[in-house]
C-alpha cells in the first residue's frame, strides 16, 4: 500500500495551464507592491527574490516585512481575480484508480487547491490537504515541512482507511511507500533524503540521477504506475 502525495500547482494541473499559477502570481506581486511600495515591476522582482531566498514569497514577507499569513492569503485568493484549471474527468479516473490514500501537500493555503480541485472535478479522489498553515507557515523545501507531514500521516492514515475493508492501517514501515509527485526539484530533494519515492512532474527540467521517476505530466503516471506501485 502506497501513500500518494501531490503538490498542487503545476503538478495536479500541468504546464499547459500555466495561466492558472500566473493569475495567482500576479496577485502575489500586487500584495508585495501593497506591502513594500514602489511600482509593480519592482514588486515582481522582490517576489521572485523572496521565493528564491526563503522558499516561498510569504516566508520572505514574514521575515522581512512582518506579514500576517492569513492576510496574505485572503488577498491573493480572492476568486474574482483568479483563474482555475479546466474540468479533468480523466484525472479523476486516474487518481481514483490509485491504491492507497491520496493527499495534497502544498505550500499554499488549503482554499486555493480545494477550489482548483473542485473546478477540475477531482476533489472526490483526494482524501485531504496538508497545507502551509498546517506546516506552521514554514513550507517545502524546509525539512520541518516533511517531518510534520510524516507525523500527520501517522495520525490520519489509520483514521481515513479504517472504514475501508482490506486496507492495512498503519504508517509505512518503509518510507519508500510514501510517493511524492512534484514539479520542483528543490522540493523533492528533502523527500529523497528522507527515503520517500520521488516523482518529478515537469516537461522542461532534466531530472538528476537521484530522482526515482520523471514524467512530463500527471497523466503520464499511468505509464510508470506498475513500477511505482510495486
Coordinates of C-alpha atoms in Angstrom, one line a residue:
X1 CA 0.0 0.0 0.0
X2 CA 1.3 3.4 -1.0
X3 CA 0.6 6.9 0.3
X4 CA 0.3 9.3 -2.6
X5 CA 1.3 12.9 -2.0
X6 CA 0.6 15.5 -4.7
X7 CA 1.9 19.0 -5.0
X8 CA -0.9 21.2 -6.4
X9 CA 0.4 23.9 -8.7
X10 CA 1.8 22.6 -12.0
X11 CA 1.5 19.0 -10.7
X12 CA -2.2 18.2 -10.4
X13 CA -2.6 20.6 -13.3
X14 CA 0.1 20.8 -15.9
X15 CA 2.3 23.3 -17.6
X16 CA -0.2 23.7 -20.4
X17 CA -2.4 25.5 -17.8
X18 CA 0.3 27.8 -16.5
X19 CA -2.1 30.7 -16.8
X20 CA -3.6 29.3 -13.5
X21 CA -0.5 29.9 -11.5
X22 CA 0.2 33.1 -13.4
X23 CA -3.1 34.6 -12.2
X24 CA -2.0 33.8 -8.6
X25 CA 1.5 35.1 -9.1
X26 CA 0.0 38.4 -10.3
X27 CA -2.0 38.7 -7.1
X28 CA 1.2 37.9 -5.0
X29 CA 3.1 40.7 -6.8
X30 CA 0.3 43.1 -6.1
X31 CA 0.4 42.2 -2.4
X32 CA 4.1 42.7 -2.4
X33 CA 3.6 46.1 -4.0
X34 CA 1.0 47.0 -1.4
X35 CA 3.3 45.9 1.4
X36 CA 6.7 47.4 0.3
X37 CA 5.6 50.2 -2.1
X38 CA 7.1 51.0 -5.4
X39 CA 5.9 50.0 -8.9
X40 CA 4.6 46.6 -10.0
X41 CA 7.9 45.6 -11.8
X42 CA 10.0 46.1 -8.6
X43 CA 7.4 44.3 -6.6
X44 CA 7.6 41.4 -9.0
X45 CA 11.4 41.3 -8.6
X46 CA 11.1 41.3 -4.8
X47 CA 8.5 38.5 -5.1
X48 CA 10.9 36.2 -7.1
X49 CA 13.8 37.2 -4.9
X50 CA 11.9 36.2 -1.7
X51 CA 10.8 32.9 -3.4
X52 CA 14.4 32.0 -4.2
X53 CA 15.9 33.0 -0.9
X54 CA 13.2 31.9 1.5
X55 CA 11.4 29.0 -0.3
X56 CA 8.1 30.9 -0.6
X57 CA 7.3 34.6 -1.2
X58 CA 5.3 34.5 2.0
X59 CA 8.3 33.3 4.1
X60 CA 10.2 36.3 2.8
X61 CA 7.3 38.7 3.6
X62 CA 7.0 37.3 7.1
X63 CA 10.8 37.6 7.7
X64 CA 11.4 40.9 6.1
X65 CA 8.1 42.7 6.5
X66 CA 6.2 41.1 9.3
X67 CA 3.3 40.0 7.1
X68 CA 0.4 38.1 8.6
X69 CA 0.0 34.9 6.6
X70 CA -3.8 34.8 6.6
X71 CA -4.0 38.4 5.5
X72 CA -1.6 37.5 2.6
X73 CA -3.8 34.5 1.5
X74 CA -7.0 36.4 2.0
X75 CA -5.7 38.9 -0.5
X76 CA -4.2 36.6 -3.1
X77 CA -7.1 34.1 -3.0
X78 CA -9.9 36.5 -3.9
X79 CA -11.7 34.3 -6.5
X80 CA -12.8 37.1 -8.9
X81 CA -9.2 37.8 -9.8
X82 CA -8.1 34.2 -10.3
X83 CA -8.2 31.5 -13.0
X84 CA -8.7 27.8 -12.2
X85 CA -7.9 24.6 -14.1
X86 CA -10.3 23.1 -16.5
X87 CA -12.5 20.1 -15.8
X88 CA -10.5 16.9 -16.0
X89 CA -12.5 13.7 -15.7
X90 CA -9.5 11.7 -17.0
X91 CA -7.5 12.8 -13.9
X92 CA -10.4 11.8 -11.6
X93 CA -10.3 8.3 -13.1
X94 CA -6.6 8.1 -12.8
X95 CA -6.5 9.3 -9.2
X96 CA -9.4 7.1 -8.1
X97 CA -7.6 4.1 -9.5
X98 CA -4.6 4.5 -7.2
X99 CA -4.4 2.1 -4.3
X100 CA -3.9 3.9 -1.1
X101 CA -4.7 7.2 0.5
X102 CA -4.2 10.4 -1.7
X103 CA -3.3 13.8 -0.2
X104 CA -2.3 17.2 -1.5
X105 CA 1.0 18.5 0.1
X106 CA 1.1 22.2 -0.8
X107 CA 2.9 25.4 0.1
X108 CA -0.4 27.3 -0.4
X109 CA -3.3 27.6 2.0
X110 CA -5.9 24.9 1.5
X111 CA -8.6 27.0 -0.1
X112 CA -6.5 27.6 -3.3
X113 CA -6.0 23.9 -4.0
X114 CA -9.5 23.0 -2.9
X115 CA -11.1 25.5 -5.3
X116 CA -8.9 24.3 -8.1
X117 CA -9.7 20.6 -7.5
X118 CA -13.4 21.4 -7.4
X119 CA -13.1 23.1 -10.8
X120 CA -11.2 20.1 -12.1
X121 CA -13.8 17.7 -10.6
X122 CA -11.1 15.7 -8.9
X123 CA -11.9 16.5 -5.3
X124 CA -13.7 13.2 -4.6
X125 CA -10.3 11.4 -5.3
X126 CA -8.4 13.4 -2.7
X127 CA -8.5 12.3 1.0
X128 CA -7.2 15.6 2.4
X129 CA -5.0 18.6 2.0
X130 CA -1.8 19.2 4.1
X131 CA -1.3 22.9 3.6
X132 CA 1.2 25.6 4.6
X133 CA -0.9 26.6 7.7
X134 CA -0.5 23.0 9.0
X135 CA 3.2 23.3 8.5
X136 CA 3.2 26.4 10.8
X137 CA 3.8 28.6 7.7
X138 CA 7.2 27.0 7.1
X139 CA 6.8 25.1 3.9
X140 CA 8.7 23.0 1.4
X141 CA 11.7 22.7 1.0
X142 CA 12.3 23.2 4.7
X143 CA 12.9 19.9 6.5
X144 CA 10.3 20.6 9.1
X145 CA 7.6 20.5 6.5
X146 CA 8.4 16.9 5.7
X147 CA 8.7 15.9 9.3
X148 CA 5.3 17.4 10.0
X149 CA 3.8 15.6 7.0
X150 CA 5.1 12.3 8.4
X151 CA 3.6 12.9 11.8
X152 CA 0.3 14.0 10.3
X153 CA 0.2 10.8 8.1
X154 CA 0.8 8.7 11.2
X155 CA -2.4 10.3 12.7
X156 CA -4.7 10.5 9.8
X157 CA -4.0 7.4 7.6
X158 CA -5.5 5.0 10.2
X159 CA -8.5 7.2 10.6
X160 CA -9.0 7.5 6.9
X161 CA -8.6 3.9 5.9
X162 CA -10.2 2.3 8.9
X163 CA -13.6 2.2 7.3
X164 CA -12.3 0.7 4.1
X165 CA -12.2 -3.1 4.1
X166 CA -8.9 -4.7 3.2
X167 CA -6.7 -1.6 3.8
X168 CA -3.9 -2.0 6.3
X169 CA -4.0 1.0 8.6
X170 CA -0.5 2.0 9.8
X171 CA 2.3 4.3 8.6
X172 CA 4.5 2.5 6.1
X173 CA 7.5 0.8 7.8
X174 CA 9.3 1.5 4.5
X175 CA 9.3 5.3 3.8
X176 CA 9.6 4.5 0.1
X177 CA 5.9 3.7 0.3
X178 CA 5.4 7.5 0.6
X179 CA 5.3 8.7 -3.0
X180 CA 5.7 12.5 -3.6
X181 CA 4.8 13.9 -7.0
X182 CA 6.2 17.5 -7.5
X183 CA 7.2 19.8 -10.3
X184 CA 10.0 21.3 -8.2
X185 CA 13.4 19.5 -7.8
X186 CA 14.2 21.7 -4.8
X187 CA 11.0 20.4 -3.1
X188 CA 11.8 16.8 -4.0
X189 CA 15.3 16.8 -2.5
X190 CA 14.3 16.6 1.2
X191 CA 11.8 13.9 0.3
X192 CA 14.6 11.9 -1.3
X193 CA 16.8 12.4 1.7
X194 CA 14.1 11.0 3.9
X195 CA 13.7 7.9 1.8
X196 CA 10.4 8.7 0.1
X197 CA 9.8 7.8 -3.5
X198 CA 10.2 10.9 -5.7
X199 CA 8.3 11.6 -9.0
X200 CA 9.3 14.7 -10.9
X201 CA 6.3 16.0 -12.9
X202 CA 7.8 18.6 -15.2
X203 CA 8.2 18.6 -19.0
X204 CA 11.1 21.1 -19.2
X205 CA 13.5 20.1 -16.4
X206 CA 16.2 17.4 -16.7
X207 CA 16.0 15.0 -13.8
X208 CA 19.1 14.2 -11.8
X209 CA 20.0 10.6 -11.1
X210 CA 18.6 10.6 -7.6
X211 CA 15.0 11.3 -8.9
X212 CA 13.2 7.9 -8.9
X213 CA 10.8 8.7 -11.8
X214 CA 10.4 11.6 -14.2
X215 CA 7.2 12.2 -16.2
X216 CA 6.1 15.3 -18.2
X217 CA 2.5 15.4 -17.0
X218 CA 0.3 13.9 -14.3
X219 CA -1.5 11.7 -16.9
X220 CA 1.9 10.0 -17.6
X221 CA 1.7 8.4 -14.2
X222 CA -0.2 5.7 -15.9
X223 CA 3.0 4.8 -17.8
X224 CA 5.1 4.2 -14.7
X225 CA 2.3 3.1 -12.3
X226 CA 3.1 -0.7 -12.4
X227 CA 6.7 0.1 -11.3
X228 CA 5.9 2.8 -8.8
X229 CA 3.2 0.7 -7.2
X230 CA 5.4 -2.4 -6.9

